[in-house]
Coordinates of C-alpha atoms and ligand atoms in Angstrom, one line a residue:
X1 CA -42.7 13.2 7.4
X2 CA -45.0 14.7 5.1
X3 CA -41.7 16.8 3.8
X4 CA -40.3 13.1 2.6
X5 CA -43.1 12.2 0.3
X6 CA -42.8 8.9 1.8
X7 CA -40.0 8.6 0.4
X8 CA -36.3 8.2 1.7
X9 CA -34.0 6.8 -1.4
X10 CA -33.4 9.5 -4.3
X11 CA -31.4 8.6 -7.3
X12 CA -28.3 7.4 -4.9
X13 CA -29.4 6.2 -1.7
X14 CA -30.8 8.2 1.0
X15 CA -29.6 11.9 1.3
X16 CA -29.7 14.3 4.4
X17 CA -28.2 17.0 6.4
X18 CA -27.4 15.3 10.1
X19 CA -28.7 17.3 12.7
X20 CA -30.5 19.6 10.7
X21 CA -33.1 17.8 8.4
X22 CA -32.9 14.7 10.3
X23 CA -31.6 13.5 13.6
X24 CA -29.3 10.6 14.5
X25 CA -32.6 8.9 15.6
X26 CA -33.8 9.0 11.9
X27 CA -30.2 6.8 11.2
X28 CA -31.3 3.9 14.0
X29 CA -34.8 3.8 12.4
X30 CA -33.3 3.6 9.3
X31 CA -30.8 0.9 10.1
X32 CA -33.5 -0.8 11.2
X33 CA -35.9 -1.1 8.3
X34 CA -32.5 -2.2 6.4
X35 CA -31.9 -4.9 9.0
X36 CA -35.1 -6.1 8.7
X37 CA -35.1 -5.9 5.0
X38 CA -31.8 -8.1 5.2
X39 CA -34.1 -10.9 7.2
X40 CA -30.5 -12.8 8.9
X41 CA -26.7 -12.4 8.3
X42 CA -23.8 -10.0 8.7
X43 CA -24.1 -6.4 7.1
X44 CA -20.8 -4.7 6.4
X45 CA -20.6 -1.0 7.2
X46 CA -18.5 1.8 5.5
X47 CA -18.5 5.3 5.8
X48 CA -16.5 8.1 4.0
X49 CA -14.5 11.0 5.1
X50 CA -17.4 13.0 6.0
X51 CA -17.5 15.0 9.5
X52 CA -20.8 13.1 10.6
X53 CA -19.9 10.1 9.2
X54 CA -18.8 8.5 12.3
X55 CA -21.8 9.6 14.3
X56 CA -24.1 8.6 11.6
X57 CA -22.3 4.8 11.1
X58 CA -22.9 4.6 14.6
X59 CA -26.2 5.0 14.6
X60 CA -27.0 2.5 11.4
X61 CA -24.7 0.1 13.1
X62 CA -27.0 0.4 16.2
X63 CA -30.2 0.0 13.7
X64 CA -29.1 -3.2 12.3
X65 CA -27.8 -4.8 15.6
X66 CA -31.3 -3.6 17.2
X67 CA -33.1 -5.7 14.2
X68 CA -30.9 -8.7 15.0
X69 CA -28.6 -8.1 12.6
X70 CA -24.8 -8.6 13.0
X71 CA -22.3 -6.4 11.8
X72 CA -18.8 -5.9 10.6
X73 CA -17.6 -2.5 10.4
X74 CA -15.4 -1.5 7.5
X75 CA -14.5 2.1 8.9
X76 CA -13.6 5.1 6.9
X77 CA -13.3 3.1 3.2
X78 CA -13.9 3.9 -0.3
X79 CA -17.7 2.9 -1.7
X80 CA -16.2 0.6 -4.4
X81 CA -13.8 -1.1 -1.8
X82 CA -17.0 -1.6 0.5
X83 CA -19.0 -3.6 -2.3
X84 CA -16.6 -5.4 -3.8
X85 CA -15.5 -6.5 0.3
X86 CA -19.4 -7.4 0.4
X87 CA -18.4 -9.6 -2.7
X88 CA -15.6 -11.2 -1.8
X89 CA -16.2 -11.4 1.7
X90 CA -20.0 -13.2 1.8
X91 CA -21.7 -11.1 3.4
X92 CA -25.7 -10.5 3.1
X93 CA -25.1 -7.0 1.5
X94 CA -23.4 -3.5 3.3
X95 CA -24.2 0.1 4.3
X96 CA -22.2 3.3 3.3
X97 CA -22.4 6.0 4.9
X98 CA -22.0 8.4 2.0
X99 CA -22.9 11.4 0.5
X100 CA -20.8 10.9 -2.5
X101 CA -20.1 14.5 -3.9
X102 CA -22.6 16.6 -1.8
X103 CA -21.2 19.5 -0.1
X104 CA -20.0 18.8 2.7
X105 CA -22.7 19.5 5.3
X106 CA -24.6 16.3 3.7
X107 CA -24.5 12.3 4.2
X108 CA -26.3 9.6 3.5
X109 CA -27.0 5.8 3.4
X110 CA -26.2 3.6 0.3
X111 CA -27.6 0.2 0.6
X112 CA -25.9 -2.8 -1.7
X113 CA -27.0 -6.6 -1.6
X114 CA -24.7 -9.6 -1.1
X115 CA -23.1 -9.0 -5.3
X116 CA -22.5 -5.3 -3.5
X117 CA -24.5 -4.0 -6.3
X118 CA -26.9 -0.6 -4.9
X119 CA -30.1 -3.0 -4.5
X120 CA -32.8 -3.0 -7.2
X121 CA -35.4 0.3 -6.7
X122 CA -38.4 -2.2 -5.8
X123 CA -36.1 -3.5 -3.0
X124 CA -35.6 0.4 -1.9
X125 CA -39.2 0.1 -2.1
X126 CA -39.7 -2.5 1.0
X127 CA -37.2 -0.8 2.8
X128 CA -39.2 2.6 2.6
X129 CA -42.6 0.7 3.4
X130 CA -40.9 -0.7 6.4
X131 CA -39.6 2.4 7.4
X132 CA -43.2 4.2 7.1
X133 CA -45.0 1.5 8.7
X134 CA -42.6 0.7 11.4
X135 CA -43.0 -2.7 11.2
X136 CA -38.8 -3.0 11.7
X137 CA -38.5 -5.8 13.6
X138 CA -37.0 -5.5 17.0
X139 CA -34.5 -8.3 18.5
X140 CA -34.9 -9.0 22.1
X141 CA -31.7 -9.8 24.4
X142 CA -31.2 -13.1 23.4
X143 CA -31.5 -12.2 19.6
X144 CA -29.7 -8.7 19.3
X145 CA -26.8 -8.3 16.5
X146 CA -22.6 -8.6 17.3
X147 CA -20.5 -5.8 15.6
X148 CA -16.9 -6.6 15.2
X149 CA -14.6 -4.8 12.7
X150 CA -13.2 -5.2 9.3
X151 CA -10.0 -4.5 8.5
X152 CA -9.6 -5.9 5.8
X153 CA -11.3 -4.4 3.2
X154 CA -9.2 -1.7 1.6
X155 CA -6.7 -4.3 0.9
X156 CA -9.0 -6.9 -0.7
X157 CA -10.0 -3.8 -2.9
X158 CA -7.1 -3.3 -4.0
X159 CA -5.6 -6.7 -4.3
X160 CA -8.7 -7.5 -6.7
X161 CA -8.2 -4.2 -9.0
X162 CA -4.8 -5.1 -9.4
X163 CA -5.4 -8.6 -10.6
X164 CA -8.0 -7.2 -13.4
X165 CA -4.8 -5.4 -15.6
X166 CA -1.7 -6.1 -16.9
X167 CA 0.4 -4.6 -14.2
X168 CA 4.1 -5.6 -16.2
X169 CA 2.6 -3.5 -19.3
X170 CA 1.6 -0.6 -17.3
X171 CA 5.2 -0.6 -15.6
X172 CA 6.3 -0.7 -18.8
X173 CA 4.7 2.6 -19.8
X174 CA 7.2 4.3 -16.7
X175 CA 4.1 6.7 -16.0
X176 CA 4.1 9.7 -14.3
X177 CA 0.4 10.2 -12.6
X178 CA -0.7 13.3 -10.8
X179 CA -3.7 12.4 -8.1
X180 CA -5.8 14.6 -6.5
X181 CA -7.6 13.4 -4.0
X182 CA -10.0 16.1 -3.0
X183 CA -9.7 15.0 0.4
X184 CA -12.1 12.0 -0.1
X185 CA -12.0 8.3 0.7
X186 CA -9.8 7.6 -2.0
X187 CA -7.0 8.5 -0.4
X188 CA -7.0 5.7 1.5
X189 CA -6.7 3.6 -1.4
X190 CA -6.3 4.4 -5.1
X191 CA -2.5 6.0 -4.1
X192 CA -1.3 2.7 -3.7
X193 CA -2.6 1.4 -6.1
X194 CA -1.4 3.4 -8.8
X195 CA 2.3 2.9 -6.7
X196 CA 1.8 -0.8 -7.0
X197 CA 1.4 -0.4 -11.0
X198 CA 4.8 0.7 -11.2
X199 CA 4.1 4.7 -11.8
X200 CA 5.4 7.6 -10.3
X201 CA 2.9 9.1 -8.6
X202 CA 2.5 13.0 -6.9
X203 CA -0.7 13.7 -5.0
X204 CA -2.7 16.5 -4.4
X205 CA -5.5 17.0 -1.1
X206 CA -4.7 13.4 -0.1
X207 CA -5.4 13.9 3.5
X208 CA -9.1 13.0 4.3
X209 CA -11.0 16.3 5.6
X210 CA -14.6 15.9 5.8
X211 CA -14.9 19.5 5.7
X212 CA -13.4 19.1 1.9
X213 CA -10.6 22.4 2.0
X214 CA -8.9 21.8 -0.9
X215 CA -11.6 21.5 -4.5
X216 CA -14.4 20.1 -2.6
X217 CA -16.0 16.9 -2.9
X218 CA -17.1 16.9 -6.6
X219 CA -14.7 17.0 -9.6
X220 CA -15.6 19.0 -12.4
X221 CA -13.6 20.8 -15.0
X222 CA -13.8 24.1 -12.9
X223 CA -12.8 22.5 -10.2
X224 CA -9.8 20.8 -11.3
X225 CA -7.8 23.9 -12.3
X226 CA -5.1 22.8 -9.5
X227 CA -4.8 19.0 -11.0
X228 CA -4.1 20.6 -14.7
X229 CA -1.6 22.6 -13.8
X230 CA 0.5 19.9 -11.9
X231 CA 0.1 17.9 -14.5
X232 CA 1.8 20.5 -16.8
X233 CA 4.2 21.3 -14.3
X234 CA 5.9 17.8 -13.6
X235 CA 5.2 17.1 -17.7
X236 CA 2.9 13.9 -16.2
X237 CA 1.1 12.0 -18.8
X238 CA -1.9 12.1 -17.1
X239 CA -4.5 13.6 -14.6
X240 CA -7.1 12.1 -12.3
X241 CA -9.3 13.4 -9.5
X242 CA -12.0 11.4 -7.5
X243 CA -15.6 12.5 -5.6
X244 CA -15.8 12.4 -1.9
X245 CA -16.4 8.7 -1.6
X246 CA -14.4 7.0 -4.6
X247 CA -16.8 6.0 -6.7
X248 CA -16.3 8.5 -10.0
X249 CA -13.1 10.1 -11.2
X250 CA -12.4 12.7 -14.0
X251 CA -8.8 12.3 -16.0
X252 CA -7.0 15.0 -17.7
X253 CA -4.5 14.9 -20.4
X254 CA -0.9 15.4 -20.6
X255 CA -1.5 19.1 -22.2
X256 CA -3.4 19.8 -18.4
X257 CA -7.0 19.7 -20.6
X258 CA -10.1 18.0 -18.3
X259 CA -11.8 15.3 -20.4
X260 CA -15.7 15.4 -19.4
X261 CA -16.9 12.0 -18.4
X262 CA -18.1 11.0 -21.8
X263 CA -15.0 11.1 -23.1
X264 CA -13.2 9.0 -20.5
X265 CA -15.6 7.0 -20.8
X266 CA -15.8 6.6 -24.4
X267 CA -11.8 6.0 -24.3
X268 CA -11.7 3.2 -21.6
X269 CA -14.8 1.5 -23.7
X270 CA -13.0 1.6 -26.8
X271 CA -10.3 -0.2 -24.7
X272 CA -12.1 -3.1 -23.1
X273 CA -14.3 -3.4 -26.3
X274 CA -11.0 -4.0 -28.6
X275 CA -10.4 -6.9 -26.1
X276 CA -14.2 -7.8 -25.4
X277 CA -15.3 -7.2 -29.6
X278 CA -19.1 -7.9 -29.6
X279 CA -19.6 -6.9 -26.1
X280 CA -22.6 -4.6 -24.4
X281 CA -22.0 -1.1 -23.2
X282 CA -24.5 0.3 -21.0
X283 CA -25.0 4.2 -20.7
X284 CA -27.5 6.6 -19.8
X285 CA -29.8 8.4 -22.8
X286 CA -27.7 11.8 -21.1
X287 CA -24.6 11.0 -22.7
X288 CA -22.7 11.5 -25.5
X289 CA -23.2 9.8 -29.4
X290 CA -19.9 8.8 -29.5
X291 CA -20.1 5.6 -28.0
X292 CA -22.2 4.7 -30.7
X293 CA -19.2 5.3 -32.9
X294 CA -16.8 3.7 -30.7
X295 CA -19.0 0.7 -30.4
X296 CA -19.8 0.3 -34.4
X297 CA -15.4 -0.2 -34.7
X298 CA -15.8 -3.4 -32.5
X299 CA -19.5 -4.8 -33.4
X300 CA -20.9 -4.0 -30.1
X301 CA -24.0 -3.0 -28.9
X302 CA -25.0 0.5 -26.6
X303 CA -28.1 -0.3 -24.3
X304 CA -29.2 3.2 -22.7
X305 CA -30.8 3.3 -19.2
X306 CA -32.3 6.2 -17.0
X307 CA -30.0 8.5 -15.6
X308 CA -28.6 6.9 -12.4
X309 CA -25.8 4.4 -11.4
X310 CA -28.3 2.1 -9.6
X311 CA -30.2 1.8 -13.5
X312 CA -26.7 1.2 -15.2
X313 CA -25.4 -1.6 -12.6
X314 CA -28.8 -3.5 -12.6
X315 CA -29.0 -3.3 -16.7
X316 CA -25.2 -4.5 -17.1
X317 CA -26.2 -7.6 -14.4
X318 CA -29.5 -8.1 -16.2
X319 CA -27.9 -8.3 -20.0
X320 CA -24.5 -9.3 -19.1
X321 CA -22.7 -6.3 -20.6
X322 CA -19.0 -5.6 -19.9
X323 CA -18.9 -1.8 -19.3
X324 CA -21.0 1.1 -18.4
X325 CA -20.4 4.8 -17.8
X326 CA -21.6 8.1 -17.2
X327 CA -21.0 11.7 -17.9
X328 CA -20.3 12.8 -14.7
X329 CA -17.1 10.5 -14.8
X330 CA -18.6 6.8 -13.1
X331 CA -17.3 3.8 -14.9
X332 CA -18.6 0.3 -14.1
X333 CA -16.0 -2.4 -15.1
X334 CA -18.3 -5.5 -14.7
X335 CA -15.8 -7.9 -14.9
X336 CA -14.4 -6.6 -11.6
X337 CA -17.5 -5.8 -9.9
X338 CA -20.8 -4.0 -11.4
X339 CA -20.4 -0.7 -9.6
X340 CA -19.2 2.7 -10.6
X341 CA -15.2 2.7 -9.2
X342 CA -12.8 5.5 -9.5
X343 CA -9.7 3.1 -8.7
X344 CA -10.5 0.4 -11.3
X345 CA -11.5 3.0 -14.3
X346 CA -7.8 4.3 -13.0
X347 CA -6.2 1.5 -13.6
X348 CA -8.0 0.6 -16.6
X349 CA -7.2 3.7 -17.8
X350 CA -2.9 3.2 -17.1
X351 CA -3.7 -0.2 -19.1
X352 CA -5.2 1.5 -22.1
X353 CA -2.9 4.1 -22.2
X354 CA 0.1 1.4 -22.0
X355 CA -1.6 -0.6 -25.1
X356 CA -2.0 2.3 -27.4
X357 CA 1.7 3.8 -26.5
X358 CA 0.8 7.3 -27.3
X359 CA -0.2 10.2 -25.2
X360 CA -3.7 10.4 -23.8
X361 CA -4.3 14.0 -26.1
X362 CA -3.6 11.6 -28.9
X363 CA -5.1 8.4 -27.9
X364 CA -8.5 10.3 -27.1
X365 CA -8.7 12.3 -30.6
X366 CA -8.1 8.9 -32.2
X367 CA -10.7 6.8 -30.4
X368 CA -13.2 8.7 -29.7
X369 CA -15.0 11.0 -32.3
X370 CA -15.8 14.5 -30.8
X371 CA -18.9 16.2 -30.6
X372 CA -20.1 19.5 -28.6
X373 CA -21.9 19.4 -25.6
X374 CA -24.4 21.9 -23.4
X375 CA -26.4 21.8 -20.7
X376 CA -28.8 24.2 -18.3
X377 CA -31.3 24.2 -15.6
X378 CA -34.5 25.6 -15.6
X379 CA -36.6 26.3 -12.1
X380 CA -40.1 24.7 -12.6
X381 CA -42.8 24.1 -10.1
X382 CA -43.2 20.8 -9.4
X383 CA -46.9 20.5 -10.7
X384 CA -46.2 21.9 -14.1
X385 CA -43.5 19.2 -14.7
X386 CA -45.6 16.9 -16.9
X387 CA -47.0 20.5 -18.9
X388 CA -43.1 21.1 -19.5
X389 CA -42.5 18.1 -20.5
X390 CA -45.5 18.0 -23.0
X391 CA -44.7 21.0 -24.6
X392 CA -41.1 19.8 -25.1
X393 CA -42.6 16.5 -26.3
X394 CA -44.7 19.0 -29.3
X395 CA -41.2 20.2 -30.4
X396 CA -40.5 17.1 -31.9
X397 CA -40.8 16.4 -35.7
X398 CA -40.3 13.2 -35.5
X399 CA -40.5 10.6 -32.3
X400 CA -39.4 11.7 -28.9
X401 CA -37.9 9.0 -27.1
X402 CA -38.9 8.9 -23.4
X403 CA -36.7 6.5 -21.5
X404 CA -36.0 9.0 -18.9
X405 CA -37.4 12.8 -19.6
X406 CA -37.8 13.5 -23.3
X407 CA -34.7 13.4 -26.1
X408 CA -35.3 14.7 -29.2
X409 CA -33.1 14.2 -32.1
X410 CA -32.9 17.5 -34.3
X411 CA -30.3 16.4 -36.6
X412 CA -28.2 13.3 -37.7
X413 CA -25.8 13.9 -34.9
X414 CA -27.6 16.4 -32.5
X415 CA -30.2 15.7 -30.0
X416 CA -31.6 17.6 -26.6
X417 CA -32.8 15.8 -23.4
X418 CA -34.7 17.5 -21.3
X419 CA -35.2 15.8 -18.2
X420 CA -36.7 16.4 -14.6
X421 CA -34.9 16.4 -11.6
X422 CA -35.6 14.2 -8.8
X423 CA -34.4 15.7 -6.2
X424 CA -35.2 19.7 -6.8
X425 CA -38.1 21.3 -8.6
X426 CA -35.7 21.6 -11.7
X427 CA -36.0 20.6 -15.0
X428 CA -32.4 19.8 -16.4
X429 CA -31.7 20.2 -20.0
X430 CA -28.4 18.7 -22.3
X431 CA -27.9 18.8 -25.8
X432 CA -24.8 17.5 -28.0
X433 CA -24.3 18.5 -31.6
X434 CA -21.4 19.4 -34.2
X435 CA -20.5 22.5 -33.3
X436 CA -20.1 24.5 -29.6
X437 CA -22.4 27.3 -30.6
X438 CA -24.9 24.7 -32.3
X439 CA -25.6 22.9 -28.7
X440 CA -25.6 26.0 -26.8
X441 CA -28.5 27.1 -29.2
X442 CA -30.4 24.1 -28.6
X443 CA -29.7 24.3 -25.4
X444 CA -31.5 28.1 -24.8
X445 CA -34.2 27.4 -27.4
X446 CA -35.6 24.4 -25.1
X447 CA -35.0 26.4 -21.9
X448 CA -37.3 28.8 -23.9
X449 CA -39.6 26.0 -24.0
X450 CA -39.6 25.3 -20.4
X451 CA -40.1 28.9 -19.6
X452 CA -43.5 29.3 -21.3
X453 CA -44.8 26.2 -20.5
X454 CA -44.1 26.7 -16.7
X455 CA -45.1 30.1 -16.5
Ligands
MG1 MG1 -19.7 9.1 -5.5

């Protein structure tokens, strides 16, 4: 085990390869230590489109029965659909078996408590301790956990994002949608209920393929070259693409151009802050300064967290804030339920759209101010992190902020981050400024930086 660290949650949940860096076995051990974190109750379990995924759900089901634990088994479901089930249903808290928008020879285990919310870090914590120690506690015949299934919880999903917008004004709009899928979990849901907002819809990789043949599981602007051009094709007034298990989603405009997180972001905030005025929007110190701007038009206020849903959800619960997103295109809706949700930021998204009655080209140039962004990756060994970061920490004039990595301001409106990663001996570097070519510089200068300092 000495490969873990002792440790099995990363920034997401646990994340493996099945049958290469860890066995089914690890997934009953694992199941375990969550069922004896639990203490009594029924779990619900999901799991995505992955190829392993039924294997692995299997085997955490078995984990949690062995620790007394019962069980009601969700199937193949998106992760938003699983925690708001956990929600609405009662239960003690759930399990997805996800590995979000990992390649696909990767899975994992996400672990949510009874609000379905990912559970706090400290909580990850006991789970790990009980894991290490082995101290999971082991039900004998008479004790020993009932599974039964769940079929209900894609509909109860999409029954409660429905009932968060004004489905007669977004029939009104007559919209024409293009969806694609990527062969992810979605596809079991967010189709209908874009259907059941009254727009014409056309999808694209809709059928679930845990081998991910169409973009593969993670939707980025290079990857969505397919969605643009339907969109341009069929003259639709709008774009949107999902990760492998639901949870983010990246829009593109009418024109066929992908808006990067931020901007989506930025867009549905402006939205639900013109009905919310005074609210709280929380977001990580890695994205852009134009929520700032967006949040000045309706006195609101900007908290920024770490990097990493589990830090958004648990600062929007903690200061009662109405919205959160992320770059990488996860928006939490709190309202609906805090946790990043592809299907609600869709539908939030028609509704905004249908209240500004422009297109979205227009309606994002209007809203949100734009700024230039950059980022790179620079390999550093794991022991000269804290060098790095100290020499990046001496390039600042004035006070580096170090909420998560170090940001420097450089200007009024442009700033660099440069921040380890958890997961690979990386450091990762953004910067956002004025101009294209100004970030880019920024960019390279503190990859300069990093260089020298880890040499
Ligand atoms: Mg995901």
């Amino acid at each position: 085990m000495a490969a873990l660290e002792q440790r099995l949650f990363g920034t997401n949940g646990v994340r493996f390869v099945p049958g290469v860096s860890h066995d089914l076995d690890f997934a009953i051990d694992l199941g375990e230590a969550i069922g004896t974190y639990f203490g009594d109750g029924e779990v619900l379990v999901g799991r995505d489109g992955r190829l392993s995924g039924q294997a692995l759900s299997n085997a955490v089901v078995s984990g949690l029965l062995s620790s007394g634990r019962d069980v009601a088994e969700g199937g193949l479901v998106p992760t938003p659909a699983l925690q708001y089930s956990v929600k609405a249903m009662g239960s003690k808290g759930a399990v997805m078996v996800t590995a979000s928008h990992n390649p696909a020879q990767y899975n994992g285990v996400k672990v949510s408590g009874p609000d379905g919310v990912e559970i706090p870090r400290l909580d990850e914590q006991r789970i790990e301790k009980i894991y290490f120690d082995k101290s999971q506690t082991k039900a004998d015949w008479k004790t020993i956990g009932v599974a039964r299934q769940e079929t209900s919880v894609v509909r109860t999903y999409q029954k409660g994002v429905l009932s968060r917008v004004d489905a007669k004004a977004i029939a009104a709009g007559k919209f024409t949608v293009v969806m694609d899928l990527g062969n992810g979990a979605q596809s079991v849901a967010a189709p209908h209920i874009v259907e059941s907002l009254g727009c014409k819809l056309i999808t694209l990789n809709s059928i679930v393929d845990g081998s991910f043949p169409g973009r593969g599981p993670e939707p980025t602007p290079d990857t969505l070259k397919d969605l643009s051009a339907a969109v341009k094709s069929v003259g639709a007034d709008l774009g949107v693409a999902y990760d492998g298990d639901g949870d983010r989603s990246m829009f593109c405009d009418e024109n066929g151009r992908v808006m990067w997180g931020d901007q989506s972001g930025c867009l549905v905030a402006d939205f639900v802050l013109e009905k919310n005025p005074g609210g709280t929007v929380v977001t990580s110190v890695a994205s852009s300064q134009a929520i700032e701007a967006v949040a000045k038009k309706h006195g609101a206020k900007v908290l920024r967290t770490k990097v990493g849903a589990v830090e958004l959800a648990r600062t929007i619960l903690e200061r009662n804030a109405i919205f959160g997103f992320e770059e990488n295109g996860g928006c939490i809706y709190q309202p609906h339920i805090a946790v990043r949700d592809g299907g609600m930021t869709t539908a939030l998204m028609l509704e905004c759209l249908a209240g500004k009655g422009m297109s979205l080209s227009k309606a994002l140039s209007f809203a949100v101010p734009k700024y230039f962004q950059a980022k790179s990756k620079v390999e550093v060994n794991r022991k000269k992190v804290e060098a790095v970061m100290r020499a990046v920490e001496r390039e600042a004039k004035g006070e580096a902020e170090r909420v998560d990595g170090v940001k420097i301001w450089t200007g009024e409106h442009s700033w660099v981050l440069v921040r380890p990663s958890g997961t690979e001996p990386i450091v990762r570097i953004f910067s956002e400024a004025e101009t294209q070519e100004a970030a880019e510089q920024l960019v390279k200068k503190f990859a300069r930086v990093a260089r020298l300092a880890s040499g």
